[in-house]
Amino acid sequence: MILVTGGAGFIGSNFVLDWLVGGGESVVNLDKLTYAGNLRNLAALDGDRRHVFVRGDIADQELVRGLLEQHRPRAVVHFAAESHVDRSILGPEEFIQTNVVGTFRLLESVRAHWQMLRGDEKATFRFLHVSTDEVYGSLGPNDSPFSETTPYAPNSPYSASKAASDHLVRSCHHTYGLPTLTTNCSNNYGPYQFPEKLIPLMILNALQGKPLPVYGDGRNVRDWLYVGDHCAAIRAVLAKGRPGEVYNIGGNSEKTNLEVVNSVCTLLDELHPQGKPHDRLVAFVKDRPGHDRRYAIDAGKIERELDWRPTESFETGIHKTVEWYLDNQGWVANVLSGEYQKWVDINYRERGRQ
């Protein structure tokens, strides 16, 4: 059995579904069910005894210790996090509480449990911490991609909180010997992503004929990673990664934000034509404060050492993603609720068109 935190969120739920479809052990899924946690993501597992869902907070040490004692998982895969840069700018304290304090308390609970294990159970235990490339800061147009030895230089409250959590995980390994693994991934996209993020926001706005807000000049560059490839990479790290190591996970797909938006529009013109091209809805808006210009990942280490590489190109991944949102309008309708609309109103109220 493994314990997954944040397993009702976007990446976490994709991982849980992929894990169980692939015949993995049972999963204890701990999620607080904040705005981005959605049990509808896990509807395919209804009645599946291999999936045990527990609503709770990673910072609740009594709860976590009880789950560890009861289920004795061989690994903890830690997805639970506040993860949206814009939200961290508007309200950074929640990011400190979840990503820093929450991760610290989770580590303390796991460490206490691990220290009581014996023999093979202790030797094979793993704590896998899922993090982000944003901890490395921003690249210039000709800079080499981020590697595992790139110095940390976080530029937003979100990335600073994730950097702090990475350092806590590292220190727990080097000080106490806890067998940790850390992954730093590039921008994920795919099914079940909450529509505050770029790709689902563009898809859903376009379907409703609403403006497609693009920050600044739209030339900020990200490396895009299909979520299914990310799940496969985490499997590889959990199975073969060396304790104490960091593995960068990227999709080898650098795109400007405007290129991404135009790709979505082109696919919607093909798959869901509405009479006029969807790119007419593109609206350049006031940029995000401190907006990092470019991220790029060097995934050479995980490719060399663990024989992982992405199987989806951006073209195949974005086609699957757009099709999924078109085919799952019930899920979309459920998500487009008060909390989402409230955030859209707050975030875009004063941006307007440029």
Coordinates of C-alpha atoms in Angstrom, one line a residue:
M1 CA 0.0 0.0 0.0
I2 CA 1.1 3.6 -0.6
L3 CA -0.2 6.8 0.9
V4 CA -0.8 9.7 -1.5
T5 CA -1.4 13.3 -0.3
G6 CA -3.4 15.6 -2.4
G7 CA -4.8 12.7 -4.5
A8 CA -8.0 14.5 -5.4
G9 CA -6.2 17.4 -7.1
F10 CA -5.2 17.6 -10.7
I11 CA -1.9 15.7 -10.8
G12 CA -2.6 13.7 -7.7
S13 CA -5.9 12.3 -9.1
N14 CA -4.3 11.5 -12.4
F15 CA -1.5 9.6 -10.5
V16 CA -4.0 7.6 -8.4
L17 CA -6.0 6.6 -11.4
D18 CA -2.9 5.7 -13.4
W19 CA -1.5 3.8 -10.5
L20 CA -4.5 1.6 -9.9
V21 CA -5.2 1.1 -13.6
G22 CA -1.6 -0.1 -13.9
G23 CA -2.1 -2.7 -11.2
G24 CA -0.3 -0.9 -8.4
E25 CA -0.9 -1.6 -4.7
S26 CA -3.8 -0.1 -2.8
V27 CA -3.8 3.6 -2.2
V28 CA -4.7 5.6 0.9
N29 CA -5.6 9.0 -0.5
L30 CA -5.4 11.9 1.9
D31 CA -6.8 15.2 0.7
K32 CA -8.2 18.3 2.4
L33 CA -10.6 19.0 -0.5
T34 CA -9.9 22.7 -0.8
Y35 CA -11.2 24.5 -4.0
A36 CA -8.9 22.5 -6.3
G37 CA -9.6 19.1 -4.8
N38 CA -12.5 17.3 -6.5
L39 CA -13.8 13.8 -5.7
R40 CA -15.4 13.8 -9.2
N41 CA -11.9 13.3 -10.5
L42 CA -11.9 9.9 -8.8
A43 CA -15.4 8.8 -9.8
A44 CA -14.0 5.9 -11.8
L45 CA -12.8 4.4 -8.5
D46 CA -16.2 4.3 -6.8
G47 CA -16.5 0.9 -5.2
D48 CA -12.9 0.0 -5.8
R49 CA -11.6 -1.4 -2.5
R50 CA -8.0 -0.6 -3.4
H51 CA -8.8 3.1 -3.0
V52 CA -9.3 4.4 0.5
F53 CA -10.2 8.1 0.6
V54 CA -9.6 10.1 3.8
R55 CA -10.5 13.8 4.0
G56 CA -7.9 15.6 6.1
D57 CA -5.0 18.0 6.4
I58 CA -1.4 17.0 6.0
A59 CA -0.7 19.3 8.9
D60 CA -2.9 17.2 11.2
Q61 CA -0.1 15.1 12.7
E62 CA -2.4 12.9 14.8
L63 CA -4.4 12.0 11.7
V64 CA -1.4 11.3 9.6
R65 CA 0.3 9.2 12.3
G66 CA -2.9 7.2 12.7
L67 CA -3.0 6.5 9.0
L68 CA 0.6 5.4 8.9
E69 CA 0.2 3.2 11.9
Q70 CA -3.0 1.6 10.6
H71 CA -2.1 1.1 6.9
R72 CA 1.8 0.9 7.1
P73 CA 2.4 2.1 3.6
R74 CA 5.6 1.3 1.9
A75 CA 5.8 4.8 0.5
V76 CA 4.3 8.3 0.8
V77 CA 3.8 10.3 -2.5
H78 CA 3.4 13.9 -1.5
F79 CA 1.4 16.0 -4.0
A80 CA -0.6 18.1 -1.6
A81 CA 0.1 21.8 -2.2
E82 CA -1.2 25.2 -3.0
S83 CA 0.0 25.6 -6.5
H84 CA -1.2 28.7 -8.3
V85 CA 1.1 31.7 -8.6
D86 CA -1.7 34.2 -9.0
R87 CA -3.4 33.0 -5.9
S88 CA -0.1 33.2 -4.0
I89 CA 0.2 36.8 -5.0
L90 CA -3.2 37.7 -3.8
G91 CA -3.0 35.6 -0.6
P92 CA 0.5 34.2 0.2
E93 CA -0.2 33.0 3.8
E94 CA -2.2 29.9 2.7
F95 CA 0.8 28.9 0.6
I96 CA 3.1 29.1 3.6
Q97 CA 0.7 27.2 5.8
T98 CA 0.2 24.3 3.3
N99 CA 3.5 24.1 1.5
V100 CA 5.9 24.9 4.3
V101 CA 4.2 24.2 7.6
G102 CA 2.1 21.3 6.2
T103 CA 5.1 19.7 4.6
F104 CA 7.1 20.1 7.7
R105 CA 4.5 18.5 9.9
L106 CA 4.0 15.7 7.4
L107 CA 7.7 15.0 7.4
E108 CA 7.7 14.9 11.2
S109 CA 4.9 12.3 11.2
V110 CA 6.5 10.2 8.5
R111 CA 10.0 10.4 10.1
A112 CA 8.6 9.2 13.5
H113 CA 6.8 6.3 11.7
W114 CA 9.9 5.4 9.7
Q115 CA 12.2 5.4 12.7
M116 CA 10.0 2.7 14.3
L117 CA 10.1 0.4 11.3
R118 CA 12.5 -2.5 11.2
G119 CA 14.4 -4.6 8.6
D120 CA 13.2 -4.6 5.0
E121 CA 10.2 -2.5 5.8
K122 CA 12.5 0.3 6.9
A123 CA 15.0 -0.2 4.2
T124 CA 12.5 -0.1 1.3
F125 CA 10.4 2.8 2.6
R126 CA 10.3 6.0 0.5
F127 CA 9.0 9.5 0.8
L128 CA 8.6 11.1 -2.6
H129 CA 8.1 14.9 -2.7
V130 CA 6.6 16.3 -5.9
S131 CA 7.8 19.9 -6.6
T132 CA 8.1 22.4 -9.4
D133 CA 10.7 23.9 -11.8
E134 CA 9.6 27.3 -10.6
V135 CA 12.0 27.0 -7.6
Y136 CA 14.9 27.7 -10.0
G137 CA 13.7 31.1 -11.0
S138 CA 13.6 32.6 -14.5
L139 CA 15.8 31.9 -17.5
G140 CA 17.0 34.2 -20.3
P141 CA 16.2 33.3 -23.9
N142 CA 19.6 31.7 -24.5
D143 CA 20.3 30.2 -21.0
S144 CA 20.7 26.5 -20.5
P145 CA 17.7 24.6 -19.1
F146 CA 17.4 24.0 -15.4
S147 CA 19.3 21.0 -14.1
E148 CA 19.2 19.4 -10.7
T149 CA 22.2 21.5 -9.7
T150 CA 20.7 24.9 -10.8
P151 CA 20.8 27.3 -7.7
Y152 CA 17.3 28.1 -6.3
A153 CA 16.0 31.6 -7.1
P154 CA 12.2 31.5 -6.5
N155 CA 10.4 34.7 -7.6
S156 CA 6.8 34.3 -6.3
P157 CA 5.3 33.4 -3.0
Y158 CA 4.3 30.1 -4.5
S159 CA 7.7 29.2 -5.7
A160 CA 9.3 30.4 -2.5
S161 CA 7.0 28.2 -0.5
K162 CA 7.8 25.2 -2.7
A163 CA 11.6 25.9 -2.5
A164 CA 11.2 25.9 1.3
S165 CA 9.5 22.6 1.2
D166 CA 12.2 21.1 -1.0
H167 CA 14.8 22.3 1.5
L168 CA 12.9 20.7 4.4
V169 CA 12.8 17.4 2.5
R170 CA 16.5 17.6 1.7
S171 CA 17.4 18.3 5.3
C172 CA 15.2 15.5 6.6
H173 CA 17.3 13.1 4.5
H174 CA 20.7 14.4 5.2
T175 CA 20.1 15.0 9.0
Y176 CA 17.9 12.0 9.9
G177 CA 18.4 9.6 7.0
L178 CA 14.8 9.5 5.9
P179 CA 14.9 8.0 2.4
T180 CA 13.5 10.9 0.4
L181 CA 13.1 11.5 -3.3
T182 CA 12.3 14.9 -4.9
T183 CA 11.0 15.6 -8.4
N184 CA 10.8 19.0 -10.0
C185 CA 8.5 19.1 -12.9
S186 CA 7.6 21.6 -15.7
N187 CA 4.1 22.9 -16.4
N188 CA 1.6 20.0 -16.4
Y189 CA -1.6 19.9 -18.5
G190 CA -4.2 17.3 -19.2
P191 CA -7.5 15.9 -17.8
Y192 CA -9.0 17.2 -14.5
Q193 CA -7.0 20.4 -14.3
F194 CA -8.7 23.2 -12.4
P195 CA -9.5 26.0 -14.9
E196 CA -7.5 28.7 -13.2
K197 CA -4.5 27.4 -15.1
L198 CA -3.7 28.5 -18.6
I199 CA -4.8 25.6 -20.9
P200 CA -8.2 24.7 -19.3
L201 CA -9.0 28.4 -18.8
M202 CA -8.5 29.0 -22.5
I203 CA -10.6 26.0 -23.5
L204 CA -13.5 26.8 -21.2
N205 CA -13.5 30.5 -22.0
A206 CA -13.4 29.8 -25.7
L207 CA -16.3 27.4 -25.5
Q208 CA -18.4 30.1 -23.8
G209 CA -17.3 32.8 -26.2
K210 CA -15.5 34.7 -23.5
P211 CA -12.2 36.6 -23.9
L212 CA -9.0 34.6 -23.7
P213 CA -6.8 36.6 -21.3
V214 CA -3.1 36.5 -22.2
Y215 CA -0.7 38.1 -19.7
G216 CA 1.6 40.9 -21.1
D217 CA 2.9 40.2 -24.5
G218 CA 2.3 36.4 -24.4
R219 CA 5.9 35.6 -25.0
N220 CA 6.6 34.0 -21.6
V221 CA 8.0 30.5 -22.3
R222 CA 7.2 27.3 -20.4
D223 CA 8.1 23.6 -20.9
W224 CA 4.9 21.7 -21.2
L225 CA 4.5 18.2 -19.7
Y226 CA 1.5 16.0 -20.3
V227 CA 0.2 14.8 -16.9
G228 CA 0.3 11.1 -18.0
D229 CA 4.0 11.4 -18.7
H230 CA 4.5 13.0 -15.3
C231 CA 2.7 10.1 -13.6
A232 CA 4.9 7.6 -15.4
A233 CA 8.0 9.5 -14.3
I234 CA 6.9 9.5 -10.7
R235 CA 6.4 5.7 -11.0
A236 CA 10.0 5.4 -12.3
V237 CA 11.4 7.6 -9.5
L238 CA 9.5 5.7 -6.9
A239 CA 10.7 2.3 -8.3
K240 CA 14.3 3.1 -9.1
G241 CA 15.3 6.5 -7.7
R242 CA 18.2 6.8 -5.3
P243 CA 17.3 8.1 -1.8
G244 CA 18.4 11.7 -1.3
E245 CA 18.4 12.5 -5.1
V246 CA 16.5 15.1 -7.1
Y247 CA 15.1 14.3 -10.6
N248 CA 13.9 17.0 -13.0
I249 CA 10.9 16.0 -15.2
G250 CA 10.2 17.9 -18.4
G251 CA 8.2 17.5 -21.6
N252 CA 10.8 18.7 -24.1
S253 CA 8.2 21.1 -25.3
E254 CA 9.0 24.8 -24.8
K255 CA 6.2 27.0 -26.0
T256 CA 5.3 30.7 -25.5
N257 CA 2.0 31.2 -23.8
L258 CA 0.6 32.7 -27.0
E259 CA 1.7 29.6 -29.0
V260 CA -0.2 27.5 -26.5
V261 CA -3.3 29.6 -26.7
N262 CA -3.2 29.6 -30.5
S263 CA -2.9 25.8 -30.5
V264 CA -6.0 25.5 -28.3
C265 CA -7.9 27.8 -30.7
T266 CA -6.8 25.9 -33.8
L267 CA -8.0 22.6 -32.2
L268 CA -11.3 24.1 -31.2
D269 CA -11.8 25.4 -34.7
E270 CA -11.4 21.8 -35.9
L271 CA -13.2 19.9 -33.1
H272 CA -15.8 22.4 -32.0
P273 CA -16.4 25.0 -34.7
Q274 CA -18.5 28.0 -33.7
G275 CA -18.7 29.9 -37.0
K276 CA -15.8 32.3 -36.3
P277 CA -12.1 31.5 -35.5
H278 CA -11.6 31.2 -31.7
D279 CA -8.4 33.2 -31.8
R280 CA -10.6 36.3 -32.3
L281 CA -11.2 36.1 -28.5
V282 CA -7.5 36.5 -27.6
A283 CA -7.2 39.6 -25.2
F284 CA -3.9 40.8 -23.9
V285 CA -4.2 41.9 -20.3
K286 CA -2.0 43.5 -17.6
D287 CA 0.9 41.2 -16.8
R288 CA 1.3 39.3 -13.5
P289 CA 3.7 40.9 -11.0
G290 CA 7.1 39.4 -11.2
H291 CA 6.2 37.1 -14.1
D292 CA 9.1 34.7 -14.8
R293 CA 10.1 35.0 -18.4
R294 CA 11.2 31.4 -19.3
Y295 CA 11.3 28.0 -17.7
A296 CA 13.1 25.0 -19.4
I297 CA 13.9 21.6 -18.0
D298 CA 17.0 19.4 -18.6
A299 CA 15.6 15.9 -18.0
G300 CA 18.8 14.2 -18.9
K301 CA 19.3 12.7 -15.5
I302 CA 16.0 10.8 -15.2
E303 CA 16.4 9.7 -18.8
R304 CA 19.9 8.3 -18.3
E305 CA 19.5 6.8 -14.8
L306 CA 15.8 5.7 -14.8
D307 CA 15.1 5.2 -18.5
W308 CA 12.2 7.6 -18.5
R309 CA 11.3 10.0 -21.3
P310 CA 8.0 11.6 -22.3
T311 CA 5.9 9.7 -24.8
E312 CA 3.6 12.6 -25.7
S313 CA 4.6 15.5 -27.9
F314 CA 2.9 18.8 -27.2
E315 CA 0.8 18.3 -30.3
T316 CA -0.5 14.9 -29.3
G317 CA -1.0 15.9 -25.6
I318 CA -2.9 19.1 -26.3
H319 CA -5.2 17.2 -28.7
K320 CA -6.0 14.7 -26.0
T321 CA -6.6 17.5 -23.5
V322 CA -8.9 19.5 -25.7
E323 CA -10.9 16.4 -26.6
W324 CA -11.2 15.4 -22.9
Y325 CA -12.7 18.8 -21.9
L326 CA -15.1 18.6 -24.9
D327 CA -16.2 15.1 -23.9
N328 CA -16.5 15.8 -20.1
Q329 CA -18.9 18.7 -19.9
G330 CA -20.5 17.3 -16.8
W331 CA -17.2 17.6 -14.9
V332 CA -16.8 21.1 -16.4
A333 CA -20.2 22.3 -15.3
N334 CA -19.5 21.1 -11.7
V335 CA -16.2 22.9 -11.6
L336 CA -17.5 26.2 -13.0
S337 CA -19.1 27.0 -9.6
G338 CA -19.0 29.9 -7.1
E339 CA -15.5 29.4 -5.9
Y340 CA -14.0 29.4 -9.4
Q341 CA -16.1 32.4 -10.6
K342 CA -15.1 34.3 -7.4
W343 CA -11.5 33.8 -8.2
V344 CA -11.9 34.8 -11.9
D345 CA -13.6 38.0 -10.8
I346 CA -10.9 38.9 -8.3
N347 CA -8.0 38.0 -10.5
Y348 CA -9.1 39.7 -13.7
R349 CA -11.2 42.5 -12.4
E350 CA -8.5 45.2 -12.8
R351 CA -6.4 43.7 -15.6
G352 CA -8.6 44.6 -18.5
R353 CA -7.5 44.6 -22.1
Q354 CA -4.2 46.2 -23.0

